[in-house]
Structure formats: structure tokens, C-alpha cells
CSV table of C-alpha atoms and ligand atoms in Angstrom, one decimal:
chain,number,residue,atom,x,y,z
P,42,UNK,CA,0.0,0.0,0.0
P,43,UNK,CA,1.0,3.3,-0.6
P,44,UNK,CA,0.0,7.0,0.3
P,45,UNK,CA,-0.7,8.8,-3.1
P,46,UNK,CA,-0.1,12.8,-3.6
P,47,UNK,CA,-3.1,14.8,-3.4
P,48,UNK,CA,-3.0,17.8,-6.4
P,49,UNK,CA,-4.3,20.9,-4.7
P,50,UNK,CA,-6.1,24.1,-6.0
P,51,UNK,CA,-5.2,26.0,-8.3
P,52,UNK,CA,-3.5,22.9,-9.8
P,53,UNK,CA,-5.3,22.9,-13.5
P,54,UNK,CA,-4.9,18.7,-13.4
P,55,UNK,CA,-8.4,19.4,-11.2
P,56,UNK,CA,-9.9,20.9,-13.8
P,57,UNK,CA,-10.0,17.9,-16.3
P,58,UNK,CA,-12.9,16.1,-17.0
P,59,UNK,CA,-12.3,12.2,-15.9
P,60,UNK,CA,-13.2,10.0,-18.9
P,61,UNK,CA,-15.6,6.8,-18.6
P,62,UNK,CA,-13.7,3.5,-16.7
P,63,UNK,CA,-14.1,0.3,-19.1
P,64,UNK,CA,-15.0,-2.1,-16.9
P,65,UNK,CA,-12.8,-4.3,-17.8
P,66,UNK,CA,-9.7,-2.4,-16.1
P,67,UNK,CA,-11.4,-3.1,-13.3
P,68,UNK,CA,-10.2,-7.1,-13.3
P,69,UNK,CA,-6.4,-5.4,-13.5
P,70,UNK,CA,-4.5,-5.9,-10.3
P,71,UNK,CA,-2.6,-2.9,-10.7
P,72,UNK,CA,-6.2,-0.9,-10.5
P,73,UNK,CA,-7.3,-3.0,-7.6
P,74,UNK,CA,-3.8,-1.4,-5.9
P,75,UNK,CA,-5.0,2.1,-7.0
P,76,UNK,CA,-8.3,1.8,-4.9
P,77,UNK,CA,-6.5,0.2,-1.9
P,78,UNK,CA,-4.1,3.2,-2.2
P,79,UNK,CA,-6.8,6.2,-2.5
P,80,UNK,CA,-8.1,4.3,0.5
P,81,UNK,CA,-5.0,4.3,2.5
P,82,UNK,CA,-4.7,8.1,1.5
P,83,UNK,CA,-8.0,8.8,2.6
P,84,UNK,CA,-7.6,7.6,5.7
P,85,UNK,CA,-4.4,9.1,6.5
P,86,UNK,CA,-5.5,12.4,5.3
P,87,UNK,CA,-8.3,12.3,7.2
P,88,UNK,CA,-11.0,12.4,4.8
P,89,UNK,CA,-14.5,10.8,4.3
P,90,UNK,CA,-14.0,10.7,0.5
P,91,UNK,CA,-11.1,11.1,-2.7
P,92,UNK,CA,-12.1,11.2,-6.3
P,93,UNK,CA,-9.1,9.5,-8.8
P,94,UNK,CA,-9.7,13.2,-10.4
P,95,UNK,CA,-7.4,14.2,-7.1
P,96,UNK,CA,-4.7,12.0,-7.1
P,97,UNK,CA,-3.6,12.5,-10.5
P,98,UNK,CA,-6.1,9.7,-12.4
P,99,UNK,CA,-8.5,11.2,-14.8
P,100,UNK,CA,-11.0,8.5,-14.7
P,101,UNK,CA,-14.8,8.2,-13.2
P,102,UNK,CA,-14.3,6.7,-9.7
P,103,UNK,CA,-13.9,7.6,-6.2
P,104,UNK,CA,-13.8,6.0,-2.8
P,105,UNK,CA,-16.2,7.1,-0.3
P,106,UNK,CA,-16.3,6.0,3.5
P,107,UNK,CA,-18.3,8.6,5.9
P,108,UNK,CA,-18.7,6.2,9.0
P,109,UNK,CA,-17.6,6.8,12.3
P,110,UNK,CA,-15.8,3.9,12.9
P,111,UNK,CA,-14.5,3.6,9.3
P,112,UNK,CA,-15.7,0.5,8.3
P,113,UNK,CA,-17.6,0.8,5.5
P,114,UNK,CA,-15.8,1.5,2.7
P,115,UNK,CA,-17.7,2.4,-0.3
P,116,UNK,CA,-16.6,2.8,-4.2
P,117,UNK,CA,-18.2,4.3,-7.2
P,118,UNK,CA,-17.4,3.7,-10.6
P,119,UNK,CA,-19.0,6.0,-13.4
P,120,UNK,CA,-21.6,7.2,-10.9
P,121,UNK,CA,-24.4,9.0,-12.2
P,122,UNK,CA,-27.3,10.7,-10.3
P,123,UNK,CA,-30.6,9.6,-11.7
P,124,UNK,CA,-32.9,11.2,-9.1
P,125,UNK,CA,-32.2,14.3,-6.6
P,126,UNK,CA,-34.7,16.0,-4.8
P,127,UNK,CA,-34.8,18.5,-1.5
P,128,UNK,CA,-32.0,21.0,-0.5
P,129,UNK,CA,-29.4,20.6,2.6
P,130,UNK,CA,-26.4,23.5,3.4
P,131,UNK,CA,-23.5,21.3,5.0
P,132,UNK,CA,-20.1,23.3,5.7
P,133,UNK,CA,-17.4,21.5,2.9
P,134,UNK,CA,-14.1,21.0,3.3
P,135,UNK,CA,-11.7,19.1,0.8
P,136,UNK,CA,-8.3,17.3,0.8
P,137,UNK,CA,-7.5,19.8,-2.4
P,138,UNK,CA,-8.2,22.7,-0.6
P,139,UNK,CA,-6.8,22.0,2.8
P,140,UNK,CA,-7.8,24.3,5.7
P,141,UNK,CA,-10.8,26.3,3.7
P,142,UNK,CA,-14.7,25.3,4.7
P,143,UNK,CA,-17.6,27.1,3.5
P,144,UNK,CA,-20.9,26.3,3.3
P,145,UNK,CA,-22.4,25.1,0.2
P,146,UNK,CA,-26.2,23.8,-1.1
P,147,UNK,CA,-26.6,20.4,-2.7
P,148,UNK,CA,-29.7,18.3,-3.1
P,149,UNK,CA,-30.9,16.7,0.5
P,150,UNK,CA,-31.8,13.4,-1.0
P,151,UNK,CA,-30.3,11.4,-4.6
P,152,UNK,CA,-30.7,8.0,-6.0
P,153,UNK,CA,-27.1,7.2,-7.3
P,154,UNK,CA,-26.1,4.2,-9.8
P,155,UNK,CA,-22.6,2.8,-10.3
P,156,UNK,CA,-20.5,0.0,-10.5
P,157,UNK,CA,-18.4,-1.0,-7.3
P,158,UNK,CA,-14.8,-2.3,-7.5
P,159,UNK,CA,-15.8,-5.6,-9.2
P,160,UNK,CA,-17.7,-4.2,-11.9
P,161,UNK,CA,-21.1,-5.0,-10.1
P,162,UNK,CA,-23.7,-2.3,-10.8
P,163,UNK,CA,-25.5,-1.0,-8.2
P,164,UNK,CA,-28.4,1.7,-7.2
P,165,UNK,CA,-28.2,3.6,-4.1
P,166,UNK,CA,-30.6,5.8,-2.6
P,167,UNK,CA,-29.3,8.3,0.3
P,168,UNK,CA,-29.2,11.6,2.1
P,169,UNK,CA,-27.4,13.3,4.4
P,170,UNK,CA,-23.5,13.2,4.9
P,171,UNK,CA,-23.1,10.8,2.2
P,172,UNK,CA,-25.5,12.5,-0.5
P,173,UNK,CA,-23.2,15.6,0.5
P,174,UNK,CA,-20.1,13.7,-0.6
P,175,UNK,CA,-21.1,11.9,-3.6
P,176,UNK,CA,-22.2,15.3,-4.9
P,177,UNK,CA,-18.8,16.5,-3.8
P,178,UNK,CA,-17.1,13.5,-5.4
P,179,UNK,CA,-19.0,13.4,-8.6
P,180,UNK,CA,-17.9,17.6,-9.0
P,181,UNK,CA,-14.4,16.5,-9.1
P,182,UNK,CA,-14.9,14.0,-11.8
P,183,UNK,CA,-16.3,17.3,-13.7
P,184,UNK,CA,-13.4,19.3,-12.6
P,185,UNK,CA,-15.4,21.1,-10.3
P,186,UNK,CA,-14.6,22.4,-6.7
P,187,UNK,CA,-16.7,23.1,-4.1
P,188,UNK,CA,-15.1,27.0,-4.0
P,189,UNK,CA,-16.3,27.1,-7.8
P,190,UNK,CA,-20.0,27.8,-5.5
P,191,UNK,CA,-18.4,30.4,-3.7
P,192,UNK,CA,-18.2,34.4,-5.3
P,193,UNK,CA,-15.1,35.0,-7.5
P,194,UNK,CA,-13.9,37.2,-5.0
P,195,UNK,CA,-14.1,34.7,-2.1
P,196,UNK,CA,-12.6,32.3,-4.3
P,197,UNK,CA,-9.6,34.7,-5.1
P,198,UNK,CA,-9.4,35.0,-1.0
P,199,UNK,CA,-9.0,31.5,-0.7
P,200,UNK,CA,-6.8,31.0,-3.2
P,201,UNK,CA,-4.1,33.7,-1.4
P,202,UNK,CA,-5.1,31.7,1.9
P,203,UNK,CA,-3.3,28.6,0.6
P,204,UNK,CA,-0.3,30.6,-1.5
P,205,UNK,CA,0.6,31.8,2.0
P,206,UNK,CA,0.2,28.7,3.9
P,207,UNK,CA,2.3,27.0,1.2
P,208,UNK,CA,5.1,30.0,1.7
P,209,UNK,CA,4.8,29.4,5.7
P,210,UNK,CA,5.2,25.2,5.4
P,211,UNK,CA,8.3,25.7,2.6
P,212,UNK,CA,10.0,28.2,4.6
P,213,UNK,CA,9.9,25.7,8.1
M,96,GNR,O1,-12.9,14.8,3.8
M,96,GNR,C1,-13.8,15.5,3.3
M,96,GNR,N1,-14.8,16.0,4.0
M,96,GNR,C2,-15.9,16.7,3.5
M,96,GNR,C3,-16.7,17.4,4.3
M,96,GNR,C4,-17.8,18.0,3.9
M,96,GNR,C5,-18.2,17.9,2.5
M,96,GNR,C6,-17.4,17.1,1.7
M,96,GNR,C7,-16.3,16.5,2.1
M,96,GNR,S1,-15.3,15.6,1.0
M,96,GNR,C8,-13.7,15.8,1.8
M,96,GNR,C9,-12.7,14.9,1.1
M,96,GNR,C10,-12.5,15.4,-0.3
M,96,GNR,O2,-11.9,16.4,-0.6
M,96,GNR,N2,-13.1,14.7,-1.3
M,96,GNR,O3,-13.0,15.1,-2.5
M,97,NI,NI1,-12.8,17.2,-2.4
């Protein structure tokens, strides 16, 4: 297992649209090894959720685990949101934009399908935490950050914000 480098706004990479997984390169060990690894960096981060979009891999996936005892690891390939209904506000943070939370409105409620990490499709119906973060997962895929919701000018903010906490790490 390994820990994987996470790419961090204003990094363009994050920008690119992740292309379709055949599901074939699913049955490759090597891919298997990727999802233990976005696990492990997960984890270690400590996050609830990393889209491939982050670590560099430009294809439709992303592991997911928002449980307390972080047990229930869950992964997504080529998720799409068929239903969505209601509206929650849930204060976002994310591993590419380390320190900054805002608050940002996503549906309360979505039905999701996808295929997990053996190619199996399945259709999942939530709310909550975990509708928060599949929304939040599924932007990356677009190339889309959760500061993208905030104004330009808050976005600019944030974007000095981790300039000079990047100067303040490099320099110690
Ligand atoms: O760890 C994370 N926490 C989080 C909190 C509120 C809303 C979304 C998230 S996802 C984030 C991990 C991450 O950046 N995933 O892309
Ligand atoms: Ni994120």
C-alpha cells in the first residue's frame, strides 16, 4: 500500500474532466492497488471521501467512506445521479483545498447508480452526509470544486489563503 499525492487548488490537473472506466480495467491488479491506495490516502489524510480526479487519475471513480468507525468503505465507478430531490447546506471542506470550509447547497436526498470495484452495478438511494459527498465527489470527476459555488472574490481569498500557507510550510 502506498499513500498517493493529493493535487491541490489551483493545480489545473483538477480541472480535467475524468473519462468513462471500461469495466474491464477493473479485473487489472494494478487498478485493484490504486483503490487500496486512494483508500489508504484517505484515511491518512483524514478524509470521508477522494475522487481518482485528485490523485492525478483522470478516470470516473472515487472511494467514499463517511462512518464513524470507518468501516464501510464504499466505491463508485461511473456514478451518475438519476434522481435528486430537497436542499441541505452542509459546511465543505476538501483534501484539495486544505484548511478552507464554506458552506455550500446540494440536493438533500439522490438516488445514485454505479458499479463498485468488481464491476457489479448498483443503485443507491441516500441523504445526508453521504448525498453531500457523492455530490462533492462526482464535481471532481467534472473538474469542479466546491469553492467554484463560492463568489469570485471569495474564491480569489482562498486561493491567497493557501499561497501563503504553502510559503509558511516551505520556509519551516
Ligand atoms: O474529507 C472531506 N470532508 C468533506 C466534508 C464536507 C463535505 C465534503 C467533504 S469531502 C472531503 C474529502 C474530499 O476532498 N473529497 O473530494
Ligand atoms: Ni474534495
Amino acid at each position: 500500500m502506498a499513500q498517493l499525492l493529493i493535487l491541490e487548488f489551483p493545480d489545473p490537473r483538477l480541472r480535467t474532466r475524468a473519462s468513462a472506466v471500461n469495466p474491464a480495467w477493473l479485473h487489472e491488479p494494478a487498478t485493484q492497488r490504486l483503490i487500496d491506495d486512494m483508500f489508504e490516502t484517505m484515511y491518512e489524510a483524514p478524509g470521508i471521501g477522494l475522487a481518482a480526479s485528485q490523485v492525478d487519475v483522470h478516470r470516473r471513480f472515487m472511494v467514499i467512506d463517511v462512518s464513524e468507525e470507518k468501516d464501510q468503505p464504499l466505491v463508485f465507478v461511473n456514478p451518475v445521479i438519476t434522481a435528486r430531490s430537497g436542499e441541505q447546506i452542509y459546511q465543505e471542506g476538501c483534501l484539495s483545498v486544505p484548511g478552507i470550509f464554506a458552506d455550500v447547497a446540494r440536493a438533500e436526498r439522490i438516488t445514485v447508480t454505479a458499479l463498485d470495484r468488481s464491476g457489479s452495478a448498483f443503485e443507491l438511494q441516500t441523504d445526508g452526509l453521504l448525498a453531500v459527498c457523492i455530490q462533492h465527489e462526482i464535481d471532481h470527476l467534472e473538474g469542479k470544486l466546491f469553492v467554484d459555488y463560492l463568489s469570485p472574490l471569495k474564491r480569489e481569498m482562498v486561493r491567497k489563503k493557501l499561497a501563503k500557507q504553502r510559503k509558511q510550510t516551505d520556509a519551516a
